XYZ file of C-alpha atoms in Angstrom:
111
model
C -0.054 -0.026 -0.048
C 1.318 3.399 -0.862
C 1.218 6.476 1.462
C -1.617 8.118 -0.568
C -3.648 5.024 -0.389
C -3.324 4.942 3.378
C -4.213 8.638 3.740
C -7.415 8.044 1.770
C -8.234 5.020 3.829
C -7.616 6.975 7.061
C -9.798 9.738 5.916
C -12.437 7.314 5.038
C -12.078 5.645 8.412
C -12.860 8.921 10.069
C -16.174 9.038 8.523
C -17.004 5.451 9.535
C -16.815 3.952 6.000
C -13.765 1.891 6.472
C -12.426 -0.170 9.117
C -8.853 -1.623 9.485
C -6.035 -1.746 11.938
C -2.917 0.441 11.703
C 0.171 -1.288 13.288
C 3.442 0.549 14.022
C 6.329 -1.927 14.318
C 8.994 0.658 15.202
C 10.635 1.095 18.538
C 8.952 3.274 21.328
C 11.712 5.956 20.987
C 10.935 6.188 17.231
C 7.176 6.637 17.966
C 8.054 9.433 20.441
C 9.635 11.399 17.454
C 6.494 11.079 15.115
C 3.627 8.750 14.477
C 0.930 8.553 11.792
C -2.345 9.784 13.267
C -4.813 6.963 13.525
C -2.172 4.329 14.618
C -3.868 1.561 16.588
C -1.233 -0.167 18.296
C 2.771 -0.123 18.626
C 4.498 -3.507 18.716
C 8.260 -3.310 17.887
C 8.970 -5.925 15.331
C 11.471 -7.585 17.631
C 8.672 -8.172 20.085
C 6.007 -9.290 17.642
C 6.409 -13.065 18.174
C 6.111 -12.777 21.870
C 3.168 -10.380 21.591
C 1.199 -12.023 18.819
C -1.503 -12.858 21.233
C -2.347 -9.171 21.575
C -3.626 -9.317 18.050
C -5.940 -12.379 18.350
C -8.992 -10.150 18.186
C -7.645 -8.605 15.081
C -7.208 -11.967 13.519
C -10.660 -13.133 14.250
C -12.224 -9.790 13.040
C -11.206 -10.378 9.575
C -10.152 -6.734 9.204
C -7.210 -5.604 7.144
C -4.111 -4.792 8.889
C -1.714 -2.133 7.658
C 1.761 -2.290 8.961
C 4.289 0.304 9.035
C 7.895 1.317 10.181
C 10.405 3.982 9.278
C 11.405 2.814 5.663
C 9.220 -0.249 5.003
C 11.788 -3.000 5.652
C 10.831 -4.005 9.142
C 7.156 -3.741 8.359
C 7.554 -5.963 5.398
C 9.205 -8.565 7.590
C 6.353 -8.080 10.212
C 3.844 -8.694 7.234
C 5.526 -11.978 6.383
C 5.607 -13.130 9.989
C 1.872 -12.246 10.463
C 0.966 -14.066 7.244
C 2.929 -17.161 8.404
C 0.771 -17.214 11.667
C -2.607 -17.123 9.760
C -3.406 -13.421 9.211
C -4.534 -13.101 5.556
C -5.292 -9.400 5.120
C -1.898 -7.797 5.979
C -0.372 -4.982 3.961
C 2.893 -3.068 4.142
C 3.177 0.596 3.908
C 5.610 1.196 1.032
C 8.555 3.564 2.132
C 7.268 3.590 5.768
C 6.749 6.752 7.519
C 9.556 8.492 5.720
C 7.625 8.202 2.471
C 4.451 9.087 4.082
C 5.976 12.327 5.395
C 7.275 13.167 1.921
C 3.860 12.445 0.046
C 1.220 13.087 2.491
C 2.243 14.877 5.785
C 5.517 16.892 5.811
C 4.908 17.853 9.447
C 6.020 14.553 10.458
C 9.583 14.671 11.598
C 12.292 12.729 9.823
C 14.844 10.842 11.598
């Protein structure tokens, strides 16, 4: 999923017409710098295997999960892991929060 698609989905979700989960897999110190408005949960990718149970309700809901990190690499790995554990509707934010900042929200700090 590209940043403009995510922005459109977030706008649609605000009006109640789209429902998905937005998962940040960066580290807490990165989230303190900036975050995409509408993020539902932060689970660092290194902690994802141990914390997968926190997403059980997400799996059973059947909703899409959009995963992001700084540049898209960690979130791509997280997507692969989630798919391997039975999540089917998982999408990676291409370019991560850096590209989102470039294309959608330049107020987000780059680091």
